[in-house]
Amino acid sequence: MAALGGRRRASAAALLAVATLLVCLAGPAMAAGNKTGQVTVFWGRNKDEGTLREACDTGLYTMVIMSFLDVYGPNGKYHLDLSGHPIAAIIGDDIKHCQFVGVPVSLSIGGFGSGYSLPSRQAALDLFDYLWNAFFGGSKPGVHRPFGDAWLDGVDLFLEHGTAADRYDVLALELAKHNIRGGPGKPLHLTATPRCGFPPAGYLKRALDTGIFERVHVRIYDDADCEAYWHLNWDKWTAAYPATRFYVGMTASEMTHGWVHPKNVYYDVAPSVQKADNYGGFMIWDRYYDKLSNYTSMVKYYA
Ligand SMILES: *[C@@H]1O[C@H](CO)[C@@H](O)[C@H](O)[C@H]1NC(C)=O
Ligand SMILES: *[C@@H]1O[C@H](CO)[C@@H](O)[C@H](O)[C@H]1NC(C)=O
């Protein structure tokens, strides 16, 4: 009897020890250690998503990226597509409001259309000149400012196609020169939002290799290879550009391939991406789907 009781006590103690060990092992992976709380959202892809001001007032996001400047290139034509949102000074007021509540607003160039390219050094300098005068601190006569005197906080490269001739490196360096701090100037957030494939396409690699990008949002949705291999690619991305902060780009739409259930954001995505010391946060595509699904309100605590 006594021996049996002892064995029971011993096995209970062993179970407790195992349980404690499991808690300790599970602990670090789930620890809040490298969380940043940063969530960037794309806005401008559907007019039913609500205004920019409304997106910033949700308190869910720490940056908003407007998309897209979808036409630019050697012929000097530029076009901004915000999916039916009025492109007017009223958006400038919303931009200022977002900035006032602490949410920087950036502009993404590129997108899913075919109207852009940057096939020479001069084309890159011209695009810089246009961006600077239309959306930032420049005020060249004759350059229309779609958002009035609002001054944006950044430029994002969302390039779905390109060629070896494209000079996004020249554009990036030119933007970096204007990364003014203090005075009337403001820091300019230079970011890119590629699919997860690594290495990136040559035209983007040449730009990223300048080492001056502040953030890269790695899209892990809507791409069969990314759904399967993003963990592996994430490690390569974060190792290749140690000076850049990496954001994991997820879709808020359950209908999109590669959607990650919030539970798996907690158990898999967050602990995996936060192993990198240059982890930056989450990127959510996009405000329209997020408004419908409330995805960010579920996952933001894991960011
Ligand atoms: C936090 O980042 C460091 C690298 O800087 C890494 O060694 C550690 O495992 C990370 N922590 C978590 C909880 O992922
Ligand atoms: C998302 O949140 C809004 C506001 O709280 C609510 O009206 C809506 O039903 C929610 N949608 C989903 C899919 O949970």
mmCIF file of C-alpha atoms and ligand atoms in Angstrom:
data_model
loop_
_atom_site.group_PDB
_atom_site.id
_atom_site.type_symbol
_atom_site.label_atom_id
_atom_site.label_comp_id
_atom_site.label_asym_id
_atom_site.label_seq_id
_atom_site.Cartn_x
_atom_site.Cartn_y
_atom_site.Cartn_z
ATOM 1 C CA MET A 1 0.000 0.000 0.000
ATOM 2 C CA ALA A 2 2.622 2.444 1.125
ATOM 3 C CA ALA A 3 4.767 1.573 -1.902
ATOM 4 C CA LEU A 4 1.814 2.075 -4.225
ATOM 5 C CA GLY A 5 0.965 5.404 -2.609
ATOM 6 C CA GLY A 6 4.588 6.421 -3.000
ATOM 7 C CA ARG A 7 4.549 5.486 -6.641
ATOM 8 C CA ARG A 8 1.345 7.468 -7.141
ATOM 9 C CA ARG A 9 2.894 10.452 -5.445
ATOM 10 C CA ALA A 10 6.008 10.007 -7.501
ATOM 11 C CA SER A 11 4.111 9.820 -10.771
ATOM 12 C CA ALA A 12 1.982 12.803 -9.783
ATOM 13 C CA ALA A 13 5.181 14.705 -9.099
ATOM 14 C CA ALA A 14 6.578 13.540 -12.424
ATOM 15 C CA LEU A 15 3.423 14.691 -14.215
ATOM 16 C CA LEU A 16 3.669 18.051 -12.539
ATOM 17 C CA ALA A 17 7.290 18.309 -13.570
ATOM 18 C CA VAL A 18 6.411 17.429 -17.169
ATOM 19 C CA ALA A 19 3.558 19.920 -17.148
ATOM 20 C CA THR A 20 5.860 22.616 -15.781
ATOM 21 C CA LEU A 21 8.470 21.786 -18.396
ATOM 22 C CA LEU A 22 5.851 21.993 -21.159
ATOM 23 C CA VAL A 23 4.724 25.378 -19.909
ATOM 24 C CA CYS A 24 8.317 26.546 -19.868
ATOM 25 C CA LEU A 25 8.975 25.189 -23.365
ATOM 26 C CA ALA A 26 5.763 26.676 -24.739
ATOM 27 C CA GLY A 27 6.462 29.897 -22.884
ATOM 28 C CA PRO A 28 9.249 31.426 -24.968
ATOM 29 C CA ALA A 29 7.571 30.689 -28.302
ATOM 30 C CA MET A 30 4.412 32.458 -27.158
ATOM 31 C CA ALA A 31 6.211 35.150 -25.205
ATOM 32 C CA ALA A 32 5.471 38.762 -25.975
ATOM 33 C CA GLY A 33 9.215 39.313 -26.345
ATOM 34 C CA ASN A 34 9.520 40.707 -29.843
ATOM 35 C CA LYS A 35 6.021 42.034 -30.391
ATOM 36 C CA THR A 36 5.806 45.575 -31.769
ATOM 37 C CA GLY A 37 2.056 46.192 -31.955
ATOM 38 C CA GLN A 38 2.552 47.648 -35.461
ATOM 39 C CA VAL A 39 -0.213 47.075 -38.023
ATOM 40 C CA THR A 40 -0.122 48.661 -41.478
ATOM 41 C CA VAL A 41 -3.217 48.571 -43.696
ATOM 42 C CA PHE A 42 -3.719 49.240 -47.397
ATOM 43 C CA TRP A 43 -6.512 51.666 -48.261
ATOM 44 C CA GLY A 44 -7.891 52.794 -51.606
ATOM 45 C CA ARG A 45 -8.866 49.546 -53.257
ATOM 46 C CA ASN A 46 -12.660 49.793 -52.808
ATOM 47 C CA LYS A 47 -14.804 52.852 -52.275
ATOM 48 C CA ASP A 48 -17.106 50.898 -49.939
ATOM 49 C CA GLU A 49 -14.303 50.644 -47.383
ATOM 50 C CA GLY A 50 -15.147 54.065 -45.920
ATOM 51 C CA THR A 51 -12.981 57.149 -45.754
ATOM 52 C CA LEU A 52 -9.330 57.386 -44.899
ATOM 53 C CA ARG A 53 -10.285 59.340 -41.781
ATOM 54 C CA GLU A 54 -12.586 56.536 -40.660
ATOM 55 C CA ALA A 55 -9.806 53.964 -41.129
ATOM 56 C CA CYS A 56 -7.432 56.029 -38.985
ATOM 57 C CA ASP A 57 -10.091 56.643 -36.339
ATOM 58 C CA THR A 58 -10.602 52.909 -35.743
ATOM 59 C CA GLY A 59 -7.386 52.954 -33.738
ATOM 60 C CA LEU A 60 -6.523 49.594 -35.308
ATOM 61 C CA TYR A 61 -3.663 50.738 -37.525
ATOM 62 C CA THR A 62 -0.286 52.332 -36.974
ATOM 63 C CA MET A 63 0.180 53.222 -40.670
ATOM 64 C CA VAL A 64 -2.066 53.488 -43.724
ATOM 65 C CA ILE A 65 -0.788 53.032 -47.267
ATOM 66 C CA MET A 66 -2.921 54.533 -50.038
ATOM 67 C CA SER A 67 -2.916 52.562 -53.254
ATOM 68 C CA PHE A 68 -2.095 53.014 -56.071
ATOM 69 C CA LEU A 69 -0.230 55.498 -58.219
ATOM 70 C CA ASP A 70 -0.744 53.009 -61.037
ATOM 71 C CA VAL A 71 0.568 54.935 -64.057
ATOM 72 C CA TYR A 72 4.075 56.388 -64.315
ATOM 73 C CA GLY A 73 7.026 55.972 -66.607
ATOM 74 C CA PRO A 74 9.141 57.426 -69.368
ATOM 75 C CA ASN A 75 6.285 59.241 -71.121
ATOM 76 C CA GLY A 76 5.682 61.480 -68.100
ATOM 77 C CA LYS A 77 2.050 60.468 -67.561
ATOM 78 C CA TYR A 78 0.847 59.896 -64.023
ATOM 79 C CA HIS A 79 -2.403 58.487 -62.702
ATOM 80 C CA LEU A 80 -3.712 57.875 -59.219
ATOM 81 C CA ASP A 81 -6.348 55.159 -58.798
ATOM 82 C CA LEU A 82 -8.239 55.089 -55.510
ATOM 83 C CA SER A 83 -11.100 52.868 -56.749
ATOM 84 C CA GLY A 84 -13.751 55.550 -56.872
ATOM 85 C CA HIS A 85 -12.813 57.539 -53.780
ATOM 86 C CA PRO A 86 -12.875 61.195 -54.789
ATOM 87 C CA ILE A 87 -9.331 62.359 -55.455
ATOM 88 C CA ALA A 88 -9.545 65.806 -53.981
ATOM 89 C CA ALA A 89 -8.414 68.117 -51.242
ATOM 90 C CA ILE A 90 -10.917 66.422 -48.903
ATOM 91 C CA ILE A 91 -8.528 63.457 -48.796
ATOM 92 C CA GLY A 92 -5.809 65.957 -47.909
ATOM 93 C CA ASP A 93 -7.860 66.895 -44.838
ATOM 94 C CA ASP A 94 -8.175 63.202 -43.945
ATOM 95 C CA ILE A 95 -4.413 62.744 -44.367
ATOM 96 C CA LYS A 96 -3.798 65.605 -41.944
ATOM 97 C CA HIS A 97 -6.339 64.146 -39.540
ATOM 98 C CA CYS A 98 -4.622 60.728 -39.643
ATOM 99 C CA GLN A 99 -1.271 62.366 -39.000
ATOM 100 C CA PHE A 100 -2.798 64.331 -36.120
ATOM 101 C CA VAL A 101 -4.014 61.108 -34.465
ATOM 102 C CA GLY A 102 -0.576 59.562 -34.987
ATOM 103 C CA VAL A 103 -1.148 57.449 -38.087
ATOM 104 C CA PRO A 104 1.297 58.209 -40.921
ATOM 105 C CA VAL A 105 -0.079 57.960 -44.459
ATOM 106 C CA SER A 106 2.017 56.639 -47.314
ATOM 107 C CA LEU A 107 1.446 56.199 -51.070
ATOM 108 C CA SER A 108 2.045 52.952 -52.909
ATOM 109 C CA ILE A 109 3.185 52.967 -56.523
ATOM 110 C CA GLY A 110 2.660 50.116 -58.976
ATOM 111 C CA GLY A 111 -0.143 47.635 -58.403
ATOM 112 C CA PHE A 112 -1.872 45.113 -60.629
ATOM 113 C CA GLY A 113 -2.179 47.182 -63.809
ATOM 114 C CA SER A 114 0.230 47.374 -66.729
ATOM 115 C CA GLY A 115 0.639 51.160 -66.892
ATOM 116 C CA TYR A 116 3.946 51.563 -65.104
ATOM 117 C CA SER A 117 7.637 51.148 -65.776
ATOM 118 C CA LEU A 118 10.826 52.964 -64.852
ATOM 119 C CA PRO A 119 13.262 51.933 -67.561
ATOM 120 C CA SER A 120 15.958 54.582 -67.218
ATOM 121 C CA ARG A 121 17.804 56.709 -64.721
ATOM 122 C CA GLN A 122 16.027 59.773 -66.115
ATOM 123 C CA ALA A 123 12.586 58.149 -65.769
ATOM 124 C CA ALA A 124 13.393 57.455 -62.103
ATOM 125 C CA LEU A 125 14.538 61.035 -61.494
ATOM 126 C CA ASP A 126 11.402 62.345 -63.220
ATOM 127 C CA LEU A 127 9.161 60.133 -61.092
ATOM 128 C CA PHE A 128 10.938 61.336 -57.986
ATOM 129 C CA ASP A 129 10.420 64.926 -59.114
ATOM 130 C CA TYR A 130 6.715 64.309 -59.694
ATOM 131 C CA LEU A 131 6.202 62.546 -56.353
ATOM 132 C CA TRP A 132 8.086 65.200 -54.446
ATOM 133 C CA ASN A 133 6.131 68.069 -55.976
ATOM 134 C CA ALA A 134 2.696 66.420 -56.040
ATOM 135 C CA PHE A 135 2.673 64.741 -52.607
ATOM 136 C CA PHE A 136 5.592 65.960 -50.489
ATOM 137 C CA GLY A 137 7.519 69.124 -49.785
ATOM 138 C CA GLY A 138 7.973 70.332 -53.350
ATOM 139 C CA SER A 139 5.919 73.108 -54.904
ATOM 140 C CA LYS A 140 6.900 73.286 -58.550
ATOM 141 C CA PRO A 141 4.498 75.491 -60.502
ATOM 142 C CA GLY A 142 2.309 73.471 -62.837
ATOM 143 C CA VAL A 143 2.443 70.231 -60.829
ATOM 144 C CA HIS A 144 -1.052 69.458 -59.576
ATOM 145 C CA ARG A 145 -1.282 68.469 -55.906
ATOM 146 C CA PRO A 146 -4.184 65.984 -55.696
ATOM 147 C CA PHE A 147 -4.347 66.296 -51.898
ATOM 148 C CA GLY A 148 -3.709 70.010 -51.639
ATOM 149 C CA ASP A 149 -1.000 71.011 -49.215
ATOM 150 C CA ALA A 150 -1.077 67.710 -47.283
ATOM 151 C CA TRP A 151 2.410 66.217 -47.122
ATOM 152 C CA LEU A 152 2.562 62.423 -47.227
ATOM 153 C CA ASP A 153 4.737 60.288 -44.952
ATOM 154 C CA GLY A 154 6.145 57.730 -47.312
ATOM 155 C CA VAL A 155 6.401 55.863 -50.595
ATOM 156 C CA ASP A 156 5.787 52.159 -51.022
ATOM 157 C CA LEU A 157 6.833 50.007 -53.985
ATOM 158 C CA PHE A 158 4.159 47.442 -54.869
ATOM 159 C CA LEU A 159 5.590 46.036 -58.071
ATOM 160 C CA GLU A 160 3.794 43.194 -59.781
ATOM 161 C CA HIS A 161 5.975 43.439 -62.874
ATOM 162 C CA GLY A 162 9.157 45.047 -64.100
ATOM 163 C CA THR A 163 12.230 44.548 -66.261
ATOM 164 C CA ALA A 164 15.964 44.460 -65.700
ATOM 165 C CA ALA A 165 16.113 48.044 -67.029
ATOM 166 C CA ASP A 166 13.915 49.480 -64.254
ATOM 167 C CA ARG A 167 15.707 51.887 -61.919
ATOM 168 C CA TYR A 168 13.831 51.736 -58.643
ATOM 169 C CA ASP A 169 17.236 51.946 -56.982
ATOM 170 C CA VAL A 170 17.637 55.476 -58.367
ATOM 171 C CA LEU A 171 14.163 56.425 -57.163
ATOM 172 C CA ALA A 172 14.858 54.975 -53.702
ATOM 173 C CA LEU A 173 18.163 56.831 -53.338
ATOM 174 C CA GLU A 174 16.550 60.081 -54.435
ATOM 175 C CA LEU A 175 13.731 59.638 -51.915
ATOM 176 C CA ALA A 176 16.245 58.773 -49.208
ATOM 177 C CA LYS A 177 18.054 62.056 -49.819
ATOM 178 C CA HIS A 178 14.833 63.784 -48.847
ATOM 179 C CA ASN A 179 14.438 61.814 -45.640
ATOM 180 C CA ILE A 180 14.669 65.114 -43.803
ATOM 181 C CA ARG A 181 14.372 65.219 -40.046
ATOM 182 C CA GLY A 182 13.599 68.343 -38.102
ATOM 183 C CA GLY A 183 12.673 71.765 -39.455
ATOM 184 C CA PRO A 184 9.614 71.820 -41.638
ATOM 185 C CA GLY A 185 10.599 68.448 -43.148
ATOM 186 C CA LYS A 186 9.520 65.019 -41.953
ATOM 187 C CA PRO A 187 11.009 61.554 -42.136
ATOM 188 C CA LEU A 188 9.940 59.773 -45.283
ATOM 189 C CA HIS A 189 9.089 56.108 -44.803
ATOM 190 C CA LEU A 190 10.497 54.099 -47.703
ATOM 191 C CA THR A 191 8.854 50.669 -47.954
ATOM 192 C CA ALA A 192 8.231 47.810 -50.384
ATOM 193 C CA THR A 193 5.485 45.187 -50.505
ATOM 194 C CA PRO A 194 6.651 42.165 -52.525
ATOM 195 C CA ARG A 195 5.286 38.643 -52.738
ATOM 196 C CA CYS A 196 7.150 36.301 -50.430
ATOM 197 C CA GLY A 197 9.368 34.745 -53.139
ATOM 198 C CA PHE A 198 13.082 35.013 -52.417
ATOM 199 C CA PRO A 199 15.285 36.303 -53.883
ATOM 200 C CA PRO A 200 13.099 39.128 -55.180
ATOM 201 C CA ALA A 201 12.963 40.013 -58.880
ATOM 202 C CA GLY A 202 16.116 41.770 -60.083
ATOM 203 C CA TYR A 203 14.523 45.218 -60.451
ATOM 204 C CA LEU A 204 13.383 45.140 -56.822
ATOM 205 C CA LYS A 205 16.542 43.482 -55.547
ATOM 206 C CA ARG A 206 18.651 46.278 -57.028
ATOM 207 C CA ALA A 207 16.550 48.785 -55.058
ATOM 208 C CA LEU A 208 16.525 46.808 -51.789
ATOM 209 C CA ASP A 209 20.264 46.180 -52.036
ATOM 210 C CA THR A 210 20.801 49.905 -51.480
ATOM 211 C CA GLY A 211 20.047 48.970 -47.854
ATOM 212 C CA ILE A 212 17.995 52.117 -47.329
ATOM 213 C CA PHE A 213 14.505 50.634 -47.147
ATOM 214 C CA GLU A 214 12.945 51.167 -43.749
ATOM 215 C CA ARG A 215 10.351 48.403 -44.076
ATOM 216 C CA VAL A 216 9.429 45.485 -46.288
ATOM 217 C CA HIS A 217 5.955 43.940 -46.117
ATOM 218 C CA VAL A 218 6.226 40.317 -47.248
ATOM 219 C CA ARG A 219 2.939 39.099 -48.735
ATOM 220 C CA ILE A 220 2.206 35.518 -47.741
ATOM 221 C CA TYR A 221 -1.279 35.270 -49.344
ATOM 222 C CA ASP A 222 -2.684 34.883 -52.864
ATOM 223 C CA ASP A 223 0.340 32.967 -54.131
ATOM 224 C CA ALA A 224 0.550 29.167 -53.992
ATOM 225 C CA ASP A 225 4.323 29.101 -53.409
ATOM 226 C CA CYS A 226 4.055 31.611 -50.610
ATOM 227 C CA GLU A 227 1.363 29.637 -48.852
ATOM 228 C CA ALA A 228 3.638 26.603 -48.872
ATOM 229 C CA TYR A 229 7.071 28.129 -48.319
ATOM 230 C CA TRP A 230 6.693 31.477 -46.631
ATOM 231 C CA HIS A 231 8.372 30.357 -43.377
ATOM 232 C CA LEU A 232 11.525 29.454 -45.264
ATOM 233 C CA ASN A 233 11.423 32.643 -47.327
ATOM 234 C CA TRP A 234 10.780 34.812 -44.290
ATOM 235 C CA ASP A 235 14.040 33.643 -42.755
ATOM 236 C CA LYS A 236 15.909 34.455 -45.977
ATOM 237 C CA TRP A 237 14.342 37.908 -46.301
ATOM 238 C CA THR A 238 15.045 38.920 -42.717
ATOM 239 C CA ALA A 239 18.630 37.628 -42.885
ATOM 240 C CA ALA A 240 19.369 39.331 -46.233
ATOM 241 C CA TYR A 241 18.346 42.838 -45.132
ATOM 242 C CA PRO A 242 19.213 43.226 -41.451
ATOM 243 C CA ALA A 243 18.777 47.018 -41.515
ATOM 244 C CA THR A 244 15.179 46.713 -42.734
ATOM 245 C CA ARG A 245 12.129 45.937 -40.576
ATOM 246 C CA PHE A 246 9.989 43.105 -41.886
ATOM 247 C CA TYR A 247 6.207 43.028 -41.742
ATOM 248 C CA VAL A 248 4.227 39.889 -42.493
ATOM 249 C CA GLY A 249 1.522 40.682 -45.053
ATOM 250 C CA MET A 250 -1.767 38.844 -44.513
ATOM 251 C CA THR A 251 -5.180 39.071 -46.134
ATOM 252 C CA ALA A 252 -8.260 40.024 -44.129
ATOM 253 C CA SER A 253 -10.473 38.109 -46.564
ATOM 254 C CA GLU A 254 -11.323 34.511 -45.775
ATOM 255 C CA MET A 255 -12.115 34.105 -49.486
ATOM 256 C CA THR A 256 -8.528 34.837 -50.531
ATOM 257 C CA HIS A 257 -6.014 31.999 -50.888
ATOM 258 C CA GLY A 258 -3.507 31.974 -48.083
ATOM 259 C CA TRP A 259 -5.870 33.474 -45.510
ATOM 260 C CA VAL A 260 -4.645 32.548 -42.039
ATOM 261 C CA HIS A 261 -7.151 31.797 -39.306
ATOM 262 C CA PRO A 262 -6.604 34.170 -36.347
ATOM 263 C CA LYS A 263 -5.882 31.141 -34.169
ATOM 264 C CA ASN A 264 -3.011 30.209 -36.471
ATOM 265 C CA VAL A 265 -1.766 33.765 -36.452
ATOM 266 C CA TYR A 266 -1.377 33.268 -32.722
ATOM 267 C CA TYR A 267 0.091 29.741 -32.804
ATOM 268 C CA ASP A 268 2.145 29.872 -35.987
ATOM 269 C CA VAL A 269 2.577 33.178 -37.831
ATOM 270 C CA ALA A 270 3.348 35.466 -34.899
ATOM 271 C CA PRO A 271 5.828 33.192 -33.095
ATOM 272 C CA SER A 272 7.535 32.314 -36.412
ATOM 273 C CA VAL A 273 7.990 35.868 -37.679
ATOM 274 C CA GLN A 274 8.866 37.307 -34.285
ATOM 275 C CA LYS A 275 11.965 35.123 -34.052
ATOM 276 C CA ALA A 276 13.661 37.660 -36.306
ATOM 277 C CA ASP A 277 15.120 40.604 -34.433
ATOM 278 C CA ASN A 278 14.204 42.823 -37.413
ATOM 279 C CA TYR A 279 10.546 41.781 -37.251
ATOM 280 C CA GLY A 280 8.413 44.899 -37.691
ATOM 281 C CA GLY A 281 4.741 44.010 -37.454
ATOM 282 C CA PHE A 282 1.726 42.951 -39.533
ATOM 283 C CA MET A 283 0.516 44.285 -42.866
ATOM 284 C CA ILE A 284 -3.158 43.757 -43.604
ATOM 285 C CA TRP A 285 -4.650 43.651 -47.108
ATOM 286 C CA ASP A 286 -6.882 45.566 -47.141
ATOM 287 C CA ARG A 287 -9.129 48.050 -45.323
ATOM 288 C CA TYR A 288 -12.203 46.959 -47.314
ATOM 289 C CA TYR A 289 -11.948 43.297 -46.338
ATOM 290 C CA ASP A 290 -10.895 44.233 -42.846
ATOM 291 C CA LYS A 291 -14.000 46.335 -42.391
ATOM 292 C CA LEU A 292 -16.122 43.339 -43.379
ATOM 293 C CA SER A 293 -14.286 40.700 -41.352
ATOM 294 C CA ASN A 294 -12.835 42.620 -38.379
ATOM 295 C CA TYR A 295 -9.687 40.577 -38.897
ATOM 296 C CA THR A 296 -7.316 43.187 -37.477
ATOM 297 C CA SER A 297 -9.381 43.610 -34.336
ATOM 298 C CA MET A 298 -8.810 39.870 -33.732
ATOM 299 C CA VAL A 299 -5.115 39.617 -34.609
ATOM 300 C CA LYS A 300 -3.651 42.988 -33.620
ATOM 301 C CA TYR A 301 -2.848 41.770 -30.092
ATOM 302 C CA TYR A 302 -0.425 39.240 -31.567
ATOM 303 C CA ALA A 303 1.439 41.787 -33.734
HETATM 304 C C1 LIG B 1 13.331 37.606 -30.277
HETATM 305 O O1 LIG B 1 14.409 37.895 -31.148
HETATM 306 C C2 LIG B 1 15.624 37.269 -30.834
HETATM 307 C C3 LIG B 1 16.651 37.721 -31.829
HETATM 308 O O2 LIG B 1 16.899 39.066 -31.614
HETATM 309 C C4 LIG B 1 15.451 35.759 -30.895
HETATM 310 O O3 LIG B 1 16.650 35.141 -30.528
HETATM 311 C C5 LIG B 1 14.336 35.351 -29.944
HETATM 312 O O4 LIG B 1 14.100 33.980 -30.081
HETATM 313 C C6 LIG B 1 13.075 36.113 -30.270
HETATM 314 N N1 LIG B 1 12.031 35.818 -29.323
HETATM 315 C C7 LIG B 1 10.887 35.254 -29.675
HETATM 316 C C8 LIG B 1 9.896 35.125 -28.565
HETATM 317 O O5 LIG B 1 10.639 34.873 -30.789
HETATM 318 C C1 LIG B 2 -17.408 43.610 -37.301
HETATM 319 O O1 LIG B 2 -17.605 44.645 -36.352
HETATM 320 C C2 LIG B 2 -18.719 45.473 -36.614
HETATM 321 C C3 LIG B 2 -18.726 46.600 -35.628
HETATM 322 O O2 LIG B 2 -18.447 46.151 -34.343
HETATM 323 C C4 LIG B 2 -19.998 44.606 -36.541
HETATM 324 O O3 LIG B 2 -21.127 45.399 -36.840
HETATM 325 C C5 LIG B 2 -19.892 43.474 -37.575
HETATM 326 O O4 LIG B 2 -20.992 42.621 -37.466
HETATM 327 C C6 LIG B 2 -18.615 42.690 -37.359
HETATM 328 N N1 LIG B 2 -18.465 41.729 -38.444
HETATM 329 C C7 LIG B 2 -18.062 40.475 -38.264
HETATM 330 C C8 LIG B 2 -17.956 39.625 -39.482
HETATM 331 O O5 LIG B 2 -17.799 40.017 -37.154
#
